[in-house]
Amino acid sequence: MSTAPAAVAAPAKSSGGFTGKAANYLDERTSISGAVKEFGRKIFPDHWSFLLGEVALYSFVVILLSGTFLTFFFDAAMTHTTYEGSYAPMNGVHMSAAMASTLDISFDIRGGLLMRQVHHWAALLFVASIGLHMLRVFFTGAFRKPREINWVIGFVLFILAMAEGFTGYSLPDDLLSGNGLRIIDGMIKSFPLVGTWISFLLFGGEFPGEDIVGRLYSLHIMILPAMVILFIALHLVFLIVHKHTQYPGPGRTEQNVVGFPILPVYAAKAGGFFFIVFGVIMATATFFQINPIWNYGPYDPSPVSAGTQPDWYIGFADGMLRLAPPHLEFVWLDRTWSFGILLPVIILGLFIVTVLIYPFIEAWVTGDKREHHLLDRPRNAPTRTAIGAAGVTFYAVMWAAASSDLIATHFRVTMEGVIHTLQALLFLGPVIAYFVTKRICLGLQKKDREIALHGYETGRIVRLPGGEYIEVHEQVSDYERWELVSYKDQAPIMLRPNAQGKITGSMRLRAAMSRWFFEDRIAPVTQTELDKSHGDDHH
Amino acid sequence: MAQDANSGKDLAAANSSSHDLVPEDSGTGVVSPDAVKNPGHPEHRKRVTDLDPKKEKQAERTVFVLFFLSAVGSLWAVAAYMMFPIDGQMELVRSNNLFIGLGATLALMALGIGAVHWGKAIMADHESVDERHPVRGTDETRARAIEIFEEANEESGFGRRALIRNSLIGALVVFPLPAVALFRGLAPYDEDPVELLQHTMWKKGTRLARDPSGVPIKASDVTLGSAFHVIPEDLNTAKDVLNEKAKAIVLLMRLKPEDLNELPERKNWSYNGIVAYSKVCTHVGCPVALYEQQTHHLLCPCHQSQFDVANHATVIFGPAARPLPQLPIEVDDEGYLVAQSDFTEPVGPSFWERH
């Protein structure tokens, strides 16, 4: 890498002691000093919401550590065996080697149950923190140029995390996870043309067969983790290339990043935070049981427990399946089209794709080619925030549907009533959420504007000489005001003919989208308005 | 990234060195000439540990005490590993889990909190500023990149020698095909899934037996209102027990004959109000395990599809589309319930070639 003369390359300090000598040895062979110079004092901005992505990263490290331990003891085979371990109620029960070895990890290996629980809790936290991190990125507009591709990479990680979760959940070959696989098998079989054969190949013959656990194991510990690591690496490379976004504030601009250097402050804080996340997972695994497969028993196609639930992150998909109305199946061209399953799958697919491509949609609507490194406060992008709220509501309704039976039994209402209500909410909920959120955002913007121009209410009522009562308003400081007025504003497009004098369909669509996004807007306070209002206050 | 060499500039210096905006297409973004001016960085506020040496000393003490505690936690976890064995005793699993976990939790939390406290309370508290640069390469870099591609194209003839290029692309497209073909081996070569899905173990004369014991059921055992989980009597000696069971499970119920609304062509499929239906949900295949005796409804606990047994198991609620297939039954000479034949249609979830 370096072609610098030897005299410069050698460290200046000759009396560096052991550390100096070791550093010199390393640098002469790796040119590592360049990396230290480059990244050692790199600045990261501070905000609690930036920790959500860190939680995801650290819980993945915990998953890798605990998962590696588990691989040393787990036997990913469906060979029939008779359980003879310590758990007396299962003694003599026929089960697969996978289930038996999971019971052994839980009851015969010291700390084994703890590691299983660490692994499972960390996995639940991994998906949850990715989800929250995505919400933070969405609602602050952090996905805008130049970070659109990193949004896609992060989204792929979200999908991979769910795939990791589901494959891992299925490995113990217990009754609950076996029913989960049964559902997956049923869904795959419904796919036109290829479904039957995909199921046949995946399960190595008929369901359940004796291959699926071993195959999911290959995916779970090799292919999927390799992909997760690759995509995390890409995600972080782009984080370095783009430098982190920051919230608007005094002194912060699109051209700078204000915060603390990696060495030493960020290394200490982020390094410490890793151990805190690990510690919280460890504490949860110490005190709270998760996935007690010994209560479910080995997989058998016949029994099933009432109130079966998947792990939380699969809930939205399971719930969507429940919301399909009956009889959506027909025979056409002598083939079976099972829309009872295909329709939910298509809706889920559309939802996922919309989330995936949202940055590109918004970029197209605004036509904004600038780089955006200052985040939006959610209120300052009312339409985006409202769309986000609608999406969250849509997801939440599907998720709630995955517990429709439990909602019915706990609240003593009819199951049909719960499903019908959720079916209606699936469509109405997002619409209501959209309008309510948009109005709240605009209201908050108006309030910000009011405070920026006229200060805040002090609660002090003063009687003027003429008898009039007024409440005294106090001006906010320049720094506080800056946070209220410094947002970027978008206006709707004026539809104008292009160079050929034509208005194309896509131009019309874009103009309509732009009106939808930006017609209701509260413009930021200008300097003139500010000067004028301050003048007024001197009366 | 060599352009990032300005890392860690001091705030005061950065405030004065604002560089010019690169004019860019802002689309519908409003760039107001009358915008309020950025007031610049607020004054730095010192922490209590900067002002009071006693507090700083205290923070230092907190940090090293936490680090010592962490080491204690780690050693505790090792000690707990030795002191709380399991040795085949179920009730010891709980204390093994608890005490190893407590030690590890203490080790991790104290270490983490100590490091963060060190970073926040003791380490230098000067916010710094990095300048950003456009993500795109500079014009020179981009020009050079284009030049390199052009030179490479020139030197290789990639653009010029169309036949080489196109045949290369063709070869690359075809090259993964063997891998695809190899995956055919995932499932047995001599079996056809469509054929397998049409049949179950049930055949004429197979006795209906209790699940999971395999004890055959006499018609006289089935009292009015009762329901049985049923398997074929010879299931437990079958080759692939679970595969066969996944298709062959049946629910047996006895209703009052006058409550049964049977299809004309299935008049002789029941016996004395005893009917047998596949237990595999026609939605995605869960066992339809819950029978509501009063209403004669079967409920699938996975997605809440409901089937009305009195009306040949038609779907009355939920995402399922088809009725549960019925198993024709009769009684043999010894009074045991037996199948008249296999199911007359494939059981379980729908599939493409089903019809």
mmCIF file of C-alpha atoms in Angstrom, chain A residues 338-523:
data_model
loop_
_atom_site.group_PDB
_atom_site.id
_atom_site.type_symbol
_atom_site.label_atom_id
_atom_site.label_comp_id
_atom_site.label_asym_id
_atom_site.label_seq_id
_atom_site.Cartn_x
_atom_site.Cartn_y
_atom_site.Cartn_z
ATOM 1 C CA SER A 338 -55.642 -22.308 -3.574
ATOM 2 C CA PHE A 339 -56.084 -18.610 -3.137
ATOM 3 C CA GLY A 340 -56.931 -19.143 0.533
ATOM 4 C CA ILE A 341 -53.165 -19.356 0.939
ATOM 5 C CA LEU A 342 -51.947 -17.581 -2.178
ATOM 6 C CA LEU A 343 -53.873 -14.390 -1.433
ATOM 7 C CA PRO A 344 -52.301 -13.904 2.025
ATOM 8 C CA VAL A 345 -48.892 -14.773 0.563
ATOM 9 C CA ILE A 346 -49.371 -12.205 -2.206
ATOM 10 C CA ILE A 347 -50.478 -9.537 0.275
ATOM 11 C CA LEU A 348 -47.475 -10.281 2.493
ATOM 12 C CA GLY A 349 -45.223 -10.134 -0.565
ATOM 13 C CA LEU A 350 -46.619 -6.775 -1.662
ATOM 14 C CA PHE A 351 -46.217 -5.400 1.860
ATOM 15 C CA ILE A 352 -42.605 -6.547 2.049
ATOM 16 C CA VAL A 353 -41.746 -5.236 -1.406
ATOM 17 C CA THR A 354 -43.352 -1.859 -0.654
ATOM 18 C CA VAL A 355 -41.238 -1.487 2.487
ATOM 19 C CA LEU A 356 -38.167 -2.590 0.539
ATOM 20 C CA ILE A 357 -38.547 -0.059 -2.263
ATOM 21 C CA TYR A 358 -39.984 2.833 -0.262
ATOM 22 C CA PRO A 359 -36.757 4.909 -0.414
ATOM 23 C CA PHE A 360 -36.847 4.778 -4.208
ATOM 24 C CA ILE A 361 -40.520 5.763 -4.329
ATOM 25 C CA GLU A 362 -39.950 8.797 -2.134
ATOM 26 C CA ALA A 363 -36.824 9.760 -4.082
ATOM 27 C CA TRP A 364 -38.794 9.591 -7.306
ATOM 28 C CA VAL A 365 -41.637 11.696 -5.917
ATOM 29 C CA THR A 366 -39.356 14.437 -4.608
ATOM 30 C CA GLY A 367 -36.773 14.267 -7.374
ATOM 31 C CA ASP A 368 -34.387 15.389 -4.654
ATOM 32 C CA LYS A 369 -30.822 14.520 -5.697
ATOM 33 C CA ARG A 370 -29.097 16.076 -2.696
ATOM 34 C CA GLU A 371 -27.369 14.010 -0.054
ATOM 35 C CA HIS A 372 -29.231 13.999 3.258
ATOM 36 C CA HIS A 373 -27.200 13.542 6.398
ATOM 37 C CA LEU A 374 -29.394 15.507 8.782
ATOM 38 C CA LEU A 375 -32.323 13.444 9.992
ATOM 39 C CA ASP A 376 -35.913 14.580 9.825
ATOM 40 C CA ARG A 377 -37.842 14.856 13.007
ATOM 41 C CA PRO A 378 -40.831 12.622 12.172
ATOM 42 C CA ARG A 379 -43.283 15.535 12.464
ATOM 43 C CA ASN A 380 -41.401 17.433 9.785
ATOM 44 C CA ALA A 381 -42.189 14.773 7.186
ATOM 45 C CA PRO A 382 -45.926 14.387 7.919
ATOM 46 C CA THR A 383 -46.871 12.231 4.935
ATOM 47 C CA ARG A 384 -43.959 9.849 5.358
ATOM 48 C CA THR A 385 -44.658 9.551 9.070
ATOM 49 C CA ALA A 386 -48.329 8.910 8.335
ATOM 50 C CA ILE A 387 -47.446 6.239 5.760
ATOM 51 C CA GLY A 388 -45.156 4.662 8.340
ATOM 52 C CA ALA A 389 -47.916 4.681 10.935
ATOM 53 C CA ALA A 390 -50.282 3.065 8.424
ATOM 54 C CA GLY A 391 -47.676 0.365 7.712
ATOM 55 C CA VAL A 392 -47.102 -0.267 11.403
ATOM 56 C CA THR A 393 -50.864 -0.586 11.918
ATOM 57 C CA PHE A 394 -51.182 -3.017 9.022
ATOM 58 C CA TYR A 395 -48.383 -5.133 10.488
ATOM 59 C CA ALA A 396 -49.898 -4.885 13.966
ATOM 60 C CA VAL A 397 -53.310 -6.140 12.771
ATOM 61 C CA MET A 398 -51.721 -9.142 11.054
ATOM 62 C CA TRP A 399 -49.680 -9.765 14.182
ATOM 63 C CA ALA A 400 -52.711 -9.561 16.440
ATOM 64 C CA ALA A 401 -54.505 -12.037 14.175
ATOM 65 C CA ALA A 402 -51.850 -14.643 15.003
ATOM 66 C CA SER A 403 -53.311 -14.616 18.524
ATOM 67 C CA SER A 404 -56.960 -14.445 17.472
ATOM 68 C CA ASP A 405 -57.853 -17.568 19.449
ATOM 69 C CA LEU A 406 -56.066 -16.356 22.583
ATOM 70 C CA ILE A 407 -57.690 -12.931 22.309
ATOM 71 C CA ALA A 408 -61.054 -14.674 22.099
ATOM 72 C CA THR A 409 -60.463 -16.942 25.090
ATOM 73 C CA HIS A 410 -58.851 -14.273 27.288
ATOM 74 C CA PHE A 411 -61.446 -11.594 26.675
ATOM 75 C CA ARG A 412 -64.372 -14.021 26.399
ATOM 76 C CA VAL A 413 -65.466 -12.876 22.970
ATOM 77 C CA THR A 414 -66.289 -15.012 19.972
ATOM 78 C CA MET A 415 -63.456 -16.152 17.766
ATOM 79 C CA GLU A 416 -65.463 -15.285 14.672
ATOM 80 C CA GLY A 417 -65.981 -11.781 16.061
ATOM 81 C CA VAL A 418 -62.250 -11.331 16.627
ATOM 82 C CA ILE A 419 -61.397 -12.457 13.103
ATOM 83 C CA HIS A 420 -64.123 -10.342 11.485
ATOM 84 C CA THR A 421 -63.024 -7.294 13.487
ATOM 85 C CA LEU A 422 -59.401 -7.817 12.488
ATOM 86 C CA GLN A 423 -60.392 -8.355 8.854
ATOM 87 C CA ALA A 424 -62.101 -4.976 8.903
ATOM 88 C CA LEU A 425 -59.233 -3.356 10.789
ATOM 89 C CA LEU A 426 -56.732 -4.665 8.253
ATOM 90 C CA PHE A 427 -58.216 -2.185 5.799
ATOM 91 C CA LEU A 428 -59.622 0.520 8.078
ATOM 92 C CA GLY A 429 -56.829 0.589 10.652
ATOM 93 C CA PRO A 430 -54.092 1.859 8.319
ATOM 94 C CA VAL A 431 -56.418 4.508 6.876
ATOM 95 C CA ILE A 432 -57.346 5.803 10.313
ATOM 96 C CA ALA A 433 -53.727 5.669 11.467
ATOM 97 C CA TYR A 434 -52.675 7.568 8.352
ATOM 98 C CA PHE A 435 -55.039 10.495 8.823
ATOM 99 C CA VAL A 436 -54.649 10.728 12.585
ATOM 100 C CA THR A 437 -50.856 10.668 12.342
ATOM 101 C CA LYS A 438 -50.745 13.219 9.573
ATOM 102 C CA ARG A 439 -52.946 15.630 11.514
ATOM 103 C CA ILE A 440 -50.874 15.121 14.662
ATOM 104 C CA CYS A 441 -47.676 15.866 12.726
ATOM 105 C CA LEU A 442 -49.110 19.018 11.182
ATOM 106 C CA GLY A 443 -50.399 20.105 14.582
ATOM 107 C CA LEU A 444 -46.979 19.609 16.125
ATOM 108 C CA GLN A 445 -45.376 21.556 13.299
ATOM 109 C CA LYS A 446 -47.792 24.424 13.885
ATOM 110 C CA LYS A 447 -46.983 24.351 17.567
ATOM 111 C CA ASP A 448 -43.229 24.413 16.794
ATOM 112 C CA ARG A 449 -43.797 27.363 14.514
ATOM 113 C CA GLU A 450 -45.764 29.185 17.147
ATOM 114 C CA ILE A 451 -43.068 28.637 19.764
ATOM 115 C CA ALA A 452 -40.298 29.668 17.374
ATOM 116 C CA LEU A 453 -42.080 32.916 16.546
ATOM 117 C CA HIS A 454 -43.723 33.864 19.816
ATOM 118 C CA GLY A 455 -41.904 31.880 22.460
ATOM 119 C CA TYR A 456 -43.440 29.526 24.989
ATOM 120 C CA GLU A 457 -46.224 30.118 27.480
ATOM 121 C CA THR A 458 -44.838 30.922 30.893
ATOM 122 C CA GLY A 459 -48.134 30.528 32.751
ATOM 123 C CA ARG A 460 -47.698 34.021 34.151
ATOM 124 C CA ILE A 461 -50.856 36.125 33.717
ATOM 125 C CA VAL A 462 -50.296 39.862 33.816
ATOM 126 C CA ARG A 463 -52.904 42.572 34.036
ATOM 127 C CA LEU A 464 -52.108 45.533 31.843
ATOM 128 C CA PRO A 465 -52.844 49.124 32.918
ATOM 129 C CA GLY A 466 -55.866 49.140 30.592
ATOM 130 C CA GLY A 467 -57.346 46.165 32.441
ATOM 131 C CA GLU A 468 -56.460 43.642 29.767
ATOM 132 C CA TYR A 469 -55.053 40.301 30.911
ATOM 133 C CA ILE A 470 -52.282 38.691 28.918
ATOM 134 C CA GLU A 471 -50.121 35.651 29.404
ATOM 135 C CA VAL A 472 -46.434 36.450 29.221
ATOM 136 C CA HIS A 473 -44.582 34.536 26.523
ATOM 137 C CA GLU A 474 -40.870 33.928 26.905
ATOM 138 C CA GLN A 475 -38.630 33.663 23.855
ATOM 139 C CA VAL A 476 -36.691 30.451 23.412
ATOM 140 C CA SER A 477 -32.925 30.620 22.989
ATOM 141 C CA ASP A 478 -31.393 30.699 19.513
ATOM 142 C CA TYR A 479 -30.189 27.133 19.998
ATOM 143 C CA GLU A 480 -33.608 25.813 20.986
ATOM 144 C CA ARG A 481 -35.261 27.753 18.190
ATOM 145 C CA TRP A 482 -32.872 26.294 15.644
ATOM 146 C CA GLU A 483 -34.175 22.803 16.387
ATOM 147 C CA LEU A 484 -37.708 24.016 15.640
ATOM 148 C CA VAL A 485 -37.023 25.866 12.392
ATOM 149 C CA SER A 486 -34.154 24.007 10.737
ATOM 150 C CA TYR A 487 -36.021 21.389 8.774
ATOM 151 C CA LYS A 488 -35.945 20.822 5.074
ATOM 152 C CA ASP A 489 -39.119 21.552 3.246
ATOM 153 C CA GLN A 490 -40.590 20.034 0.082
ATOM 154 C CA ALA A 491 -43.268 21.628 -2.088
ATOM 155 C CA PRO A 492 -45.647 19.903 -4.525
ATOM 156 C CA ILE A 493 -44.596 19.763 -8.176
ATOM 157 C CA MET A 494 -46.146 22.145 -10.686
ATOM 158 C CA LEU A 495 -47.193 20.041 -13.661
ATOM 159 C CA ARG A 496 -45.456 21.540 -16.691
ATOM 160 C CA PRO A 497 -45.019 20.179 -20.229
ATOM 161 C CA ASN A 498 -41.615 18.679 -20.960
ATOM 162 C CA ALA A 499 -39.206 19.692 -23.734
ATOM 163 C CA GLN A 500 -41.468 18.097 -26.356
ATOM 164 C CA GLY A 501 -44.384 20.071 -25.028
ATOM 165 C CA LYS A 502 -46.082 16.945 -23.688
ATOM 166 C CA ILE A 503 -47.352 15.896 -20.289
ATOM 167 C CA THR A 504 -46.747 12.170 -19.968
ATOM 168 C CA GLY A 505 -48.650 9.730 -17.776
ATOM 169 C CA SER A 506 -45.687 9.228 -15.487
ATOM 170 C CA MET A 507 -45.394 12.999 -15.041
ATOM 171 C CA ARG A 508 -49.056 13.144 -14.078
ATOM 172 C CA LEU A 509 -48.606 10.287 -11.623
ATOM 173 C CA ARG A 510 -45.558 11.933 -10.137
ATOM 174 C CA ALA A 511 -47.334 15.248 -9.790
ATOM 175 C CA ALA A 512 -50.295 13.530 -8.127
ATOM 176 C CA MET A 513 -47.976 11.687 -5.732
ATOM 177 C CA SER A 514 -46.177 14.930 -5.009
ATOM 178 C CA ARG A 515 -49.454 16.681 -4.212
ATOM 179 C CA TRP A 516 -50.398 13.793 -1.957
ATOM 180 C CA PHE A 517 -47.083 14.063 -0.141
ATOM 181 C CA PHE A 518 -46.604 17.791 0.127
ATOM 182 C CA GLU A 519 -49.857 19.654 -0.456
ATOM 183 C CA ASP A 520 -50.480 19.995 3.275
ATOM 184 C CA ARG A 521 -47.305 21.593 4.458
ATOM 185 C CA ILE A 522 -46.161 23.918 7.166
ATOM 186 C CA ALA A 523 -43.209 25.888 5.838
#
